[in-house]
Amino acid sequence: MLPWKRVLRPLAALLLAAAAATVPASTAQAAAPSSGWNDYNCKPSAAHPRPVVLVHGTFGNSIDNWLSLAPYLKDRGYCVYSLDYGQLPGVPLFYGLGPIDTSAGQLSAFVDKVLSATGAAETDLVGHSQGGMMPRYYLKFLGGAAKVNALVGIAPDNHGATLSGLTNLLPYFPGAEELLSAATPGLADQIPGSAFLTKLNAGGDTVPGVRYTVIATKYDEVATPWRSQYLSGSGVNNVLLQDLCPLDLSEHVAIGLFDRIAFHEVANALDPAHATATTCASALS
């Protein structure tokens, strides 16, 4: 018999390293205060009556994940906010690692804070990776559907993240999933077939009254296969980045951090009445 206990920890470390490799180096530095967003004196305009809450991905945080998209939306007249969620005890800077149902509760409290400060009746949510999937728990189980108009997921792992097939190795290492669950429950919850994802997707992907947009890239190496990001149900718009611009080579990280073609499609999803065609030229808009 193979010495499983000796290989479990290296496998877990491998999974963590693979996920961490998708995080920009700036997350290893202390996050600076946001500039231009998280302004609780901001009042939504008639043109953009709903505040936008940005929800970072696994290993991300409220600043580094949004250094490009938050100013992009702020410059277009939105009141923009971002939160940190899913922190593990004793783990600074890297968020989105705690149990995802608990993280959804943290999102719920943050949305209430934003709505109270702005006086708005509803918000729109924009999330990257786990941040595009986790809010669906809030919408489905925590009363969020009454407070959210739209959810825009950028490379969301709506049906799990295989890390280009790496998680498929877990069954060959008995006890590996249990180790991940104990050390980083937020990662374990994102493994396809997990109890969390089974509950989340049971009975349908969507809830009535919320508009859903998924923006995916075929070069994604984390939320794979990339078609698993798509949602089924009413009020859903699934978008492949390369259908908008075949030249766009963004993968899982780039699509959320600095891809202005994806950002243009986010803006369209937030204000569909004034949407304009997203093309390769949107990179310059």
PDB file of C-alpha atoms in Angstrom:
ATOM      1  CA  MET A   1       0.000   0.000   0.000  1.00  0.00           C
ATOM      2  CA  LEU A   2       1.257   3.469  -0.857  1.00  0.00           C
ATOM      3  CA  PRO A   3       2.059   5.727   2.113  1.00  0.00           C
ATOM      4  CA  TRP A   4      -0.937   7.991   1.560  1.00  0.00           C
ATOM      5  CA  LYS A   5      -0.340  10.182   4.567  1.00  0.00           C
ATOM      6  CA  ARG A   6       3.020  11.163   3.131  1.00  0.00           C
ATOM      7  CA  VAL A   7       1.555  12.246  -0.204  1.00  0.00           C
ATOM      8  CA  LEU A   8      -1.621  13.975   0.985  1.00  0.00           C
ATOM      9  CA  ARG A   9       0.098  17.098   2.168  1.00  0.00           C
ATOM     10  CA  PRO A  10       2.239  17.486  -0.967  1.00  0.00           C
ATOM     11  CA  LEU A  11      -0.885  17.097  -3.099  1.00  0.00           C
ATOM     12  CA  ALA A  12      -2.720  19.724  -1.086  1.00  0.00           C
ATOM     13  CA  ALA A  13       0.279  21.991  -1.397  1.00  0.00           C
ATOM     14  CA  LEU A  14       0.269  21.399  -5.152  1.00  0.00           C
ATOM     15  CA  LEU A  15      -3.365  22.425  -5.423  1.00  0.00           C
ATOM     16  CA  LEU A  16      -2.742  25.507  -3.323  1.00  0.00           C
ATOM     17  CA  ALA A  17       0.291  26.433  -5.358  1.00  0.00           C
ATOM     18  CA  ALA A  18      -1.584  26.019  -8.615  1.00  0.00           C
ATOM     19  CA  ALA A  19      -4.336  28.300  -7.397  1.00  0.00           C
ATOM     20  CA  ALA A  20      -1.925  30.802  -5.903  1.00  0.00           C
ATOM     21  CA  ALA A  21      -0.031  30.945  -9.181  1.00  0.00           C
ATOM     22  CA  THR A  22      -3.062  32.622 -10.738  1.00  0.00           C
ATOM     23  CA  VAL A  23      -2.935  35.512  -8.251  1.00  0.00           C
ATOM     24  CA  PRO A  24      -1.067  38.684  -9.189  1.00  0.00           C
ATOM     25  CA  ALA A  25       2.077  39.397  -7.202  1.00  0.00           C
ATOM     26  CA  SER A  26       0.543  42.531  -5.730  1.00  0.00           C
ATOM     27  CA  THR A  27      -1.629  40.429  -3.440  1.00  0.00           C
ATOM     28  CA  ALA A  28       1.504  39.456  -1.548  1.00  0.00           C
ATOM     29  CA  GLN A  29       1.815  43.083  -0.491  1.00  0.00           C
ATOM     30  CA  ALA A  30      -0.253  44.919   2.057  1.00  0.00           C
ATOM     31  CA  ALA A  31      -3.413  46.178   0.409  1.00  0.00           C
ATOM     32  CA  ALA A  32      -3.588  49.951   0.194  1.00  0.00           C
ATOM     33  CA  PRO A  33      -6.843  51.835   0.745  1.00  0.00           C
ATOM     34  CA  SER A  34      -8.966  51.933  -2.378  1.00  0.00           C
ATOM     35  CA  SER A  35      -8.889  55.138  -4.376  1.00  0.00           C
ATOM     36  CA  GLY A  36     -12.057  56.375  -6.017  1.00  0.00           C
ATOM     37  CA  TRP A  37     -14.349  53.644  -4.769  1.00  0.00           C
ATOM     38  CA  ASN A  38     -15.789  52.518  -1.415  1.00  0.00           C
ATOM     39  CA  ASP A  39     -16.999  56.105  -1.018  1.00  0.00           C
ATOM     40  CA  TYR A  40     -19.960  55.889   1.325  1.00  0.00           C
ATOM     41  CA  ASN A  41     -20.913  59.466   0.512  1.00  0.00           C
ATOM     42  CA  CYS A  42     -21.549  58.498  -3.104  1.00  0.00           C
ATOM     43  CA  LYS A  43     -25.191  58.759  -4.126  1.00  0.00           C
ATOM     44  CA  PRO A  44     -26.376  56.814  -7.178  1.00  0.00           C
ATOM     45  CA  SER A  45     -27.479  58.944 -10.112  1.00  0.00           C
ATOM     46  CA  ALA A  46     -30.651  58.694 -12.153  1.00  0.00           C
ATOM     47  CA  ALA A  47     -28.551  57.252 -14.972  1.00  0.00           C
ATOM     48  CA  HIS A  48     -27.002  54.607 -12.685  1.00  0.00           C
ATOM     49  CA  PRO A  49     -29.427  54.171  -9.782  1.00  0.00           C
ATOM     50  CA  ARG A  50     -27.891  51.002  -8.351  1.00  0.00           C
ATOM     51  CA  PRO A  51     -24.537  50.805  -6.545  1.00  0.00           C
ATOM     52  CA  VAL A  52     -22.143  48.153  -7.835  1.00  0.00           C
ATOM     53  CA  VAL A  53     -20.573  45.689  -5.398  1.00  0.00           C
ATOM     54  CA  LEU A  54     -17.396  43.985  -6.600  1.00  0.00           C
ATOM     55  CA  VAL A  55     -16.712  40.492  -5.251  1.00  0.00           C
ATOM     56  CA  HIS A  56     -13.108  39.270  -5.532  1.00  0.00           C
ATOM     57  CA  GLY A  57     -11.968  35.741  -6.292  1.00  0.00           C
ATOM     58  CA  THR A  58     -10.091  33.071  -4.335  1.00  0.00           C
ATOM     59  CA  PHE A  59      -6.793  34.372  -2.935  1.00  0.00           C
ATOM     60  CA  GLY A  60      -7.876  37.890  -3.950  1.00  0.00           C
ATOM     61  CA  ASN A  61      -8.848  40.907  -1.901  1.00  0.00           C
ATOM     62  CA  SER A  62     -10.997  44.009  -2.148  1.00  0.00           C
ATOM     63  CA  ILE A  63      -8.211  46.171  -3.588  1.00  0.00           C
ATOM     64  CA  ASP A  64      -5.898  44.195  -5.864  1.00  0.00           C
ATOM     65  CA  ASN A  65      -8.677  42.398  -7.720  1.00  0.00           C
ATOM     66  CA  TRP A  66     -10.250  45.705  -8.754  1.00  0.00           C
ATOM     67  CA  LEU A  67      -7.421  48.148  -9.477  1.00  0.00           C
ATOM     68  CA  SER A  68      -8.636  48.422 -13.079  1.00  0.00           C
ATOM     69  CA  LEU A  69     -12.351  47.584 -13.092  1.00  0.00           C
ATOM     70  CA  ALA A  70     -13.348  49.751 -10.101  1.00  0.00           C
ATOM     71  CA  PRO A  71     -11.974  52.987 -11.633  1.00  0.00           C
ATOM     72  CA  TYR A  72     -13.408  51.942 -15.019  1.00  0.00           C
ATOM     73  CA  LEU A  73     -16.908  51.811 -13.538  1.00  0.00           C
ATOM     74  CA  LYS A  74     -16.370  54.817 -11.283  1.00  0.00           C
ATOM     75  CA  ASP A  75     -15.368  56.914 -14.307  1.00  0.00           C
ATOM     76  CA  ARG A  76     -18.661  55.908 -15.936  1.00  0.00           C
ATOM     77  CA  GLY A  77     -20.717  57.315 -13.079  1.00  0.00           C
ATOM     78  CA  TYR A  78     -21.297  54.308 -10.832  1.00  0.00           C
ATOM     79  CA  CYS A  79     -21.044  54.189  -7.056  1.00  0.00           C
ATOM     80  CA  VAL A  80     -18.634  51.287  -6.615  1.00  0.00           C
ATOM     81  CA  TYR A  81     -17.846  49.199  -3.532  1.00  0.00           C
ATOM     82  CA  SER A  82     -15.764  46.126  -2.785  1.00  0.00           C
ATOM     83  CA  LEU A  83     -15.424  43.829   0.208  1.00  0.00           C
ATOM     84  CA  ASP A  84     -13.040  41.299   1.692  1.00  0.00           C
ATOM     85  CA  TYR A  85     -14.581  37.928   2.557  1.00  0.00           C
ATOM     86  CA  GLY A  86     -13.572  34.393   3.445  1.00  0.00           C
ATOM     87  CA  GLN A  87     -10.514  35.116   5.603  1.00  0.00           C
ATOM     88  CA  LEU A  88      -9.031  32.195   7.519  1.00  0.00           C
ATOM     89  CA  PRO A  89      -7.639  32.729  11.041  1.00  0.00           C
ATOM     90  CA  GLY A  90      -3.984  33.602  10.899  1.00  0.00           C
ATOM     91  CA  VAL A  91      -3.943  34.043   7.104  1.00  0.00           C
ATOM     92  CA  PRO A  92      -3.488  37.710   6.143  1.00  0.00           C
ATOM     93  CA  LEU A  93      -3.896  39.278   2.685  1.00  0.00           C
ATOM     94  CA  PHE A  94      -5.288  36.170   0.968  1.00  0.00           C
ATOM     95  CA  TYR A  95      -9.083  35.959   1.155  1.00  0.00           C
ATOM     96  CA  GLY A  96     -11.807  33.737  -0.263  1.00  0.00           C
ATOM     97  CA  LEU A  97     -10.501  30.637   1.531  1.00  0.00           C
ATOM     98  CA  GLY A  98     -13.194  30.192   4.168  1.00  0.00           C
ATOM     99  CA  PRO A  99     -16.407  28.158   3.802  1.00  0.00           C
ATOM    100  CA  ILE A 100     -18.310  29.674   0.902  1.00  0.00           C
ATOM    101  CA  ASP A 101     -21.689  29.655   2.642  1.00  0.00           C
ATOM    102  CA  THR A 102     -20.120  31.743   5.413  1.00  0.00           C
ATOM    103  CA  SER A 103     -18.610  34.061   2.811  1.00  0.00           C
ATOM    104  CA  ALA A 104     -22.073  34.503   1.293  1.00  0.00           C
ATOM    105  CA  GLY A 105     -23.294  35.675   4.686  1.00  0.00           C
ATOM    106  CA  GLN A 106     -20.503  38.249   4.744  1.00  0.00           C
ATOM    107  CA  LEU A 107     -21.587  39.442   1.310  1.00  0.00           C
ATOM    108  CA  SER A 108     -25.152  39.745   2.582  1.00  0.00           C
ATOM    109  CA  ALA A 109     -24.065  41.998   5.443  1.00  0.00           C
ATOM    110  CA  PHE A 110     -21.951  44.121   3.087  1.00  0.00           C
ATOM    111  CA  VAL A 111     -24.803  44.603   0.603  1.00  0.00           C
ATOM    112  CA  ASP A 112     -27.036  45.757   3.460  1.00  0.00           C
ATOM    113  CA  LYS A 113     -24.349  48.256   4.464  1.00  0.00           C
ATOM    114  CA  VAL A 114     -24.074  49.615   0.933  1.00  0.00           C
ATOM    115  CA  LEU A 115     -27.829  49.874   0.442  1.00  0.00           C
ATOM    116  CA  SER A 116     -28.192  51.667   3.775  1.00  0.00           C
ATOM    117  CA  ALA A 117     -25.460  54.170   2.914  1.00  0.00           C
ATOM    118  CA  THR A 118     -26.644  54.896  -0.620  1.00  0.00           C
ATOM    119  CA  GLY A 119     -30.391  54.728  -0.058  1.00  0.00           C
ATOM    120  CA  ALA A 120     -30.747  52.447  -3.070  1.00  0.00           C
ATOM    121  CA  ALA A 121     -33.336  49.692  -3.147  1.00  0.00           C
ATOM    122  CA  GLU A 122     -31.165  47.237  -5.080  1.00  0.00           C
ATOM    123  CA  THR A 123     -27.564  46.668  -6.015  1.00  0.00           C
ATOM    124  CA  ASP A 124     -25.745  45.021  -8.892  1.00  0.00           C
ATOM    125  CA  LEU A 125     -23.008  42.473  -8.194  1.00  0.00           C
ATOM    126  CA  VAL A 126     -19.897  41.898 -10.305  1.00  0.00           C
ATOM    127  CA  GLY A 127     -17.631  39.027  -9.298  1.00  0.00           C
ATOM    128  CA  HIS A 128     -14.482  37.367 -10.566  1.00  0.00           C
ATOM    129  CA  SER A 129     -13.935  33.598 -10.284  1.00  0.00           C
ATOM    130  CA  GLN A 130     -15.327  32.452  -6.904  1.00  0.00           C
ATOM    131  CA  GLY A 131     -16.700  35.974  -6.613  1.00  0.00           C
ATOM    132  CA  GLY A 132     -18.947  35.337  -9.596  1.00  0.00           C
ATOM    133  CA  MET A 133     -20.226  32.053  -8.181  1.00  0.00           C
ATOM    134  CA  MET A 134     -20.477  32.670  -4.420  1.00  0.00           C
ATOM    135  CA  PRO A 135     -23.155  35.402  -4.738  1.00  0.00           C
ATOM    136  CA  ARG A 136     -25.514  32.811  -6.193  1.00  0.00           C
ATOM    137  CA  TYR A 137     -25.685  31.242  -2.724  1.00  0.00           C
ATOM    138  CA  TYR A 138     -26.620  34.632  -1.300  1.00  0.00           C
ATOM    139  CA  LEU A 139     -29.298  35.061  -3.956  1.00  0.00           C
ATOM    140  CA  LYS A 140     -30.718  31.562  -3.545  1.00  0.00           C
ATOM    141  CA  PHE A 141     -30.569  30.938   0.188  1.00  0.00           C
ATOM    142  CA  LEU A 142     -29.987  34.212   2.047  1.00  0.00           C
ATOM    143  CA  GLY A 143     -32.664  36.487   0.618  1.00  0.00           C
ATOM    144  CA  GLY A 144     -30.354  38.282  -1.790  1.00  0.00           C
ATOM    145  CA  ALA A 145     -32.710  38.078  -4.761  1.00  0.00           C
ATOM    146  CA  ALA A 146     -34.862  40.824  -3.238  1.00  0.00           C
ATOM    147  CA  LYS A 147     -31.843  43.159  -3.043  1.00  0.00           C
ATOM    148  CA  VAL A 148     -29.988  42.399  -6.277  1.00  0.00           C
ATOM    149  CA  ASN A 149     -30.937  43.388  -9.803  1.00  0.00           C
ATOM    150  CA  ALA A 150     -28.095  41.704 -11.694  1.00  0.00           C
ATOM    151  CA  LEU A 151     -25.146  39.379 -11.145  1.00  0.00           C
ATOM    152  CA  VAL A 152     -22.249  39.581 -13.580  1.00  0.00           C
ATOM    153  CA  GLY A 153     -19.751  36.738 -13.290  1.00  0.00           C
ATOM    154  CA  ILE A 154     -16.302  37.124 -14.855  1.00  0.00           C
ATOM    155  CA  ALA A 155     -14.831  33.635 -15.300  1.00  0.00           C
ATOM    156  CA  PRO A 156     -17.063  32.250 -12.524  1.00  0.00           C
ATOM    157  CA  ASP A 157     -16.662  28.632 -11.462  1.00  0.00           C
ATOM    158  CA  ASN A 158     -20.396  28.057 -11.339  1.00  0.00           C
ATOM    159  CA  HIS A 159     -20.079  24.285 -11.563  1.00  0.00           C
ATOM    160  CA  GLY A 160     -16.647  23.898 -10.040  1.00  0.00           C
ATOM    161  CA  ALA A 161     -13.012  24.476 -10.908  1.00  0.00           C
ATOM    162  CA  THR A 162     -10.885  21.550 -12.062  1.00  0.00           C
ATOM    163  CA  LEU A 163      -7.656  23.609 -12.426  1.00  0.00           C
ATOM    164  CA  SER A 164      -7.167  22.168 -15.915  1.00  0.00           C
ATOM    165  CA  GLY A 165      -7.925  18.686 -14.601  1.00  0.00           C
ATOM    166  CA  LEU A 166      -5.695  18.791 -11.520  1.00  0.00           C
ATOM    167  CA  THR A 167      -8.557  18.152  -9.113  1.00  0.00           C
ATOM    168  CA  ASN A 168      -9.387  14.991 -11.043  1.00  0.00           C
ATOM    169  CA  LEU A 169      -6.377  13.448  -9.300  1.00  0.00           C
ATOM    170  CA  LEU A 170      -7.953  13.770  -5.859  1.00  0.00           C
ATOM    171  CA  PRO A 171      -9.773  10.394  -5.905  1.00  0.00           C
ATOM    172  CA  TYR A 172      -6.389   8.697  -6.272  1.00  0.00           C
ATOM    173  CA  PHE A 173      -5.314  10.121  -2.934  1.00  0.00           C
ATOM    174  CA  PRO A 174      -7.766   8.984  -0.234  1.00  0.00           C
ATOM    175  CA  GLY A 175      -8.198  11.662   2.400  1.00  0.00           C
ATOM    176  CA  ALA A 176      -6.991  14.509   0.160  1.00  0.00           C
ATOM    177  CA  GLU A 177     -10.390  16.202  -0.034  1.00  0.00           C
ATOM    178  CA  GLU A 178     -10.805  15.917   3.722  1.00  0.00           C
ATOM    179  CA  LEU A 179      -7.430  17.577   4.173  1.00  0.00           C
ATOM    180  CA  LEU A 180      -8.380  20.395   1.842  1.00  0.00           C
ATOM    181  CA  SER A 181     -11.713  20.828   3.615  1.00  0.00           C
ATOM    182  CA  ALA A 182      -9.976  21.170   6.958  1.00  0.00           C
ATOM    183  CA  ALA A 183      -7.209  23.500   5.780  1.00  0.00           C
ATOM    184  CA  THR A 184      -8.938  25.589   3.103  1.00  0.00           C
ATOM    185  CA  PRO A 185     -12.670  24.884   3.000  1.00  0.00           C
ATOM    186  CA  GLY A 186     -13.215  27.545   0.364  1.00  0.00           C
ATOM    187  CA  LEU A 187     -11.049  25.567  -2.059  1.00  0.00           C
ATOM    188  CA  ALA A 188     -12.725  22.266  -1.226  1.00  0.00           C
ATOM    189  CA  ASP A 189     -16.150  23.814  -1.813  1.00  0.00           C
ATOM    190  CA  GLN A 190     -15.120  24.617  -5.397  1.00  0.00           C
ATOM    191  CA  ILE A 191     -14.207  21.058  -6.354  1.00  0.00           C
ATOM    192  CA  PRO A 192     -16.783  19.743  -8.862  1.00  0.00           C
ATOM    193  CA  GLY A 193     -19.283  17.523  -7.090  1.00  0.00           C
ATOM    194  CA  SER A 194     -18.678  19.034  -3.646  1.00  0.00           C
ATOM    195  CA  ALA A 195     -21.561  19.143  -1.194  1.00  0.00           C
ATOM    196  CA  PHE A 196     -21.605  22.930  -1.501  1.00  0.00           C
ATOM    197  CA  LEU A 197     -21.886  22.958  -5.301  1.00  0.00           C
ATOM    198  CA  THR A 198     -24.427  20.149  -5.264  1.00  0.00           C
ATOM    199  CA  LYS A 199     -26.651  22.205  -2.967  1.00  0.00           C
ATOM    200  CA  LEU A 200     -26.043  25.429  -4.907  1.00  0.00           C
ATOM    201  CA  ASN A 201     -27.000  23.999  -8.276  1.00  0.00           C
ATOM    202  CA  ALA A 202     -29.836  21.704  -7.178  1.00  0.00           C
ATOM    203  CA  GLY A 203     -33.173  22.776  -8.587  1.00  0.00           C
ATOM    204  CA  GLY A 204     -31.690  25.116 -11.191  1.00  0.00           C
ATOM    205  CA  ASP A 205     -28.897  27.620 -11.567  1.00  0.00           C
ATOM    206  CA  THR A 206     -30.906  30.815 -11.215  1.00  0.00           C
ATOM    207  CA  VAL A 207     -33.593  32.463  -9.134  1.00  0.00           C
ATOM    208  CA  PRO A 208     -36.435  34.613 -10.499  1.00  0.00           C
ATOM    209  CA  GLY A 209     -36.069  38.363 -10.627  1.00  0.00           C
ATOM    210  CA  VAL A 210     -32.286  38.518 -11.129  1.00  0.00           C
ATOM    211  CA  ARG A 211     -30.469  39.036 -14.444  1.00  0.00           C
ATOM    212  CA  TYR A 212     -27.372  36.891 -14.879  1.00  0.00           C
ATOM    213  CA  THR A 213     -24.410  37.467 -17.163  1.00  0.00           C
ATOM    214  CA  VAL A 214     -21.431  35.114 -17.489  1.00  0.00           C
ATOM    215  CA  ILE A 215     -18.306  36.325 -19.294  1.00  0.00           C
ATOM    216  CA  ALA A 216     -15.950  33.433 -20.030  1.00  0.00           C
ATOM    217  CA  THR A 217     -12.681  32.969 -21.894  1.00  0.00           C
ATOM    218  CA  LYS A 218     -11.767  29.797 -23.722  1.00  0.00           C
ATOM    219  CA  TYR A 219      -8.211  30.180 -22.434  1.00  0.00           C
ATOM    220  CA  ASP A 220      -9.279  29.755 -18.815  1.00  0.00           C
ATOM    221  CA  GLU A 221      -6.982  27.384 -16.941  1.00  0.00           C
ATOM    222  CA  VAL A 222      -8.780  27.434 -13.576  1.00  0.00           C
ATOM    223  CA  ALA A 223     -12.564  27.323 -14.028  1.00  0.00           C
ATOM    224  CA  THR A 224     -12.327  24.439 -16.458  1.00  0.00           C
ATOM    225  CA  PRO A 225     -13.779  23.219 -18.693  1.00  0.00           C
ATOM    226  CA  TRP A 226     -14.702  26.798 -19.530  1.00  0.00           C
ATOM    227  CA  ARG A 227     -18.218  25.895 -20.673  1.00  0.00           C
ATOM    228  CA  SER A 228     -18.955  24.791 -17.096  1.00  0.00           C
ATOM    229  CA  GLN A 229     -19.004  28.477 -16.199  1.00  0.00           C
ATOM    230  CA  TYR A 230     -22.220  28.971 -18.144  1.00  0.00           C
ATOM    231  CA  LEU A 231     -25.581  29.108 -16.407  1.00  0.00           C
ATOM    232  CA  SER A 232     -28.916  27.730 -17.510  1.00  0.00           C
ATOM    233  CA  GLY A 233     -32.240  29.396 -16.832  1.00  0.00           C
ATOM    234  CA  SER A 234     -34.281  32.482 -17.546  1.00  0.00           C
ATOM    235  CA  GLY A 235     -32.627  35.865 -17.497  1.00  0.00           C
ATOM    236  CA  VAL A 236     -29.195  34.437 -18.421  1.00  0.00           C
ATOM    237  CA  ASN A 237     -26.724  35.817 -20.952  1.00  0.00           C
ATOM    238  CA  ASN A 238     -23.670  33.602 -21.455  1.00  0.00           C
ATOM    239  CA  VAL A 239     -20.845  35.346 -23.308  1.00  0.00           C
ATOM    240  CA  LEU A 240     -17.561  33.971 -24.653  1.00  0.00           C
ATOM    241  CA  LEU A 241     -14.900  36.674 -24.780  1.00  0.00           C
ATOM    242  CA  GLN A 242     -13.443  35.347 -28.037  1.00  0.00           C
ATOM    243  CA  ASP A 243     -16.831  35.680 -29.749  1.00  0.00           C
ATOM    244  CA  LEU A 244     -16.532  39.406 -29.067  1.00  0.00           C
ATOM    245  CA  CYS A 245     -12.868  39.663 -30.015  1.00  0.00           C
ATOM    246  CA  PRO A 246     -11.110  36.596 -31.484  1.00  0.00           C
ATOM    247  CA  LEU A 247      -7.751  38.229 -30.802  1.00  0.00           C
ATOM    248  CA  ASP A 248      -8.294  38.391 -27.052  1.00  0.00           C
ATOM    249  CA  LEU A 249      -5.960  35.907 -25.340  1.00  0.00           C
ATOM    250  CA  SER A 250      -6.941  36.654 -21.736  1.00  0.00           C
ATOM    251  CA  GLU A 251      -6.991  33.699 -19.368  1.00  0.00           C
ATOM    252  CA  HIS A 252      -8.546  33.335 -15.913  1.00  0.00           C
ATOM    253  CA  VAL A 253      -6.630  36.116 -14.186  1.00  0.00           C
ATOM    254  CA  ALA A 254      -6.301  38.648 -16.999  1.00  0.00           C
ATOM    255  CA  ILE A 255      -9.998  38.653 -17.858  1.00  0.00           C
ATOM    256  CA  GLY A 256     -10.807  39.948 -14.392  1.00  0.00           C
ATOM    257  CA  LEU A 257      -7.807  42.152 -13.699  1.00  0.00           C
ATOM    258  CA  PHE A 258      -7.276  44.294 -16.779  1.00  0.00           C
ATOM    259  CA  ASP A 259      -9.213  43.142 -19.842  1.00  0.00           C
ATOM    260  CA  ARG A 260     -11.122  46.226 -21.032  1.00  0.00           C
ATOM    261  CA  ILE A 261     -13.001  44.180 -23.617  1.00  0.00           C
ATOM    262  CA  ALA A 262     -14.468  42.155 -20.762  1.00  0.00           C
ATOM    263  CA  PHE A 263     -15.010  45.391 -18.810  1.00  0.00           C
ATOM    264  CA  HIS A 264     -17.010  46.830 -21.703  1.00  0.00           C
ATOM    265  CA  GLU A 265     -19.256  43.788 -21.599  1.00  0.00           C
ATOM    266  CA  VAL A 266     -19.618  44.236 -17.826  1.00  0.00           C
ATOM    267  CA  ALA A 267     -20.801  47.810 -18.458  1.00  0.00           C
ATOM    268  CA  ASN A 268     -23.293  46.510 -21.023  1.00  0.00           C
ATOM    269  CA  ALA A 269     -24.628  43.997 -18.505  1.00  0.00           C
ATOM    270  CA  LEU A 270     -25.061  46.707 -15.880  1.00  0.00           C
ATOM    271  CA  ASP A 271     -26.898  49.032 -18.268  1.00  0.00           C
ATOM    272  CA  PRO A 272     -28.397  46.922 -21.059  1.00  0.00           C
ATOM    273  CA  ALA A 273     -30.682  49.752 -22.193  1.00  0.00           C
ATOM    274  CA  HIS A 274     -27.622  51.682 -23.352  1.00  0.00           C
ATOM    275  CA  ALA A 275     -25.420  48.758 -24.404  1.00  0.00           C
ATOM    276  CA  THR A 276     -23.076  49.164 -27.342  1.00  0.00           C
ATOM    277  CA  ALA A 277     -21.346  46.474 -29.364  1.00  0.00           C
ATOM    278  CA  THR A 278     -18.310  44.953 -27.675  1.00  0.00           C
ATOM    279  CA  THR A 279     -15.445  44.412 -30.134  1.00  0.00           C
ATOM    280  CA  CYS A 280     -11.658  44.348 -30.134  1.00  0.00           C
ATOM    281  CA  ALA A 281     -11.823  48.144 -30.322  1.00  0.00           C
ATOM    282  CA  SER A 282     -13.428  48.154 -26.874  1.00  0.00           C
ATOM    283  CA  ALA A 283      -9.911  47.682 -25.503  1.00  0.00           C
ATOM    284  CA  LEU A 284      -9.364  51.345 -26.287  1.00  0.00           C
ATOM    285  CA  SER A 285     -12.691  52.677 -25.052  1.00  0.00           C
TER     286      SER A 285
END
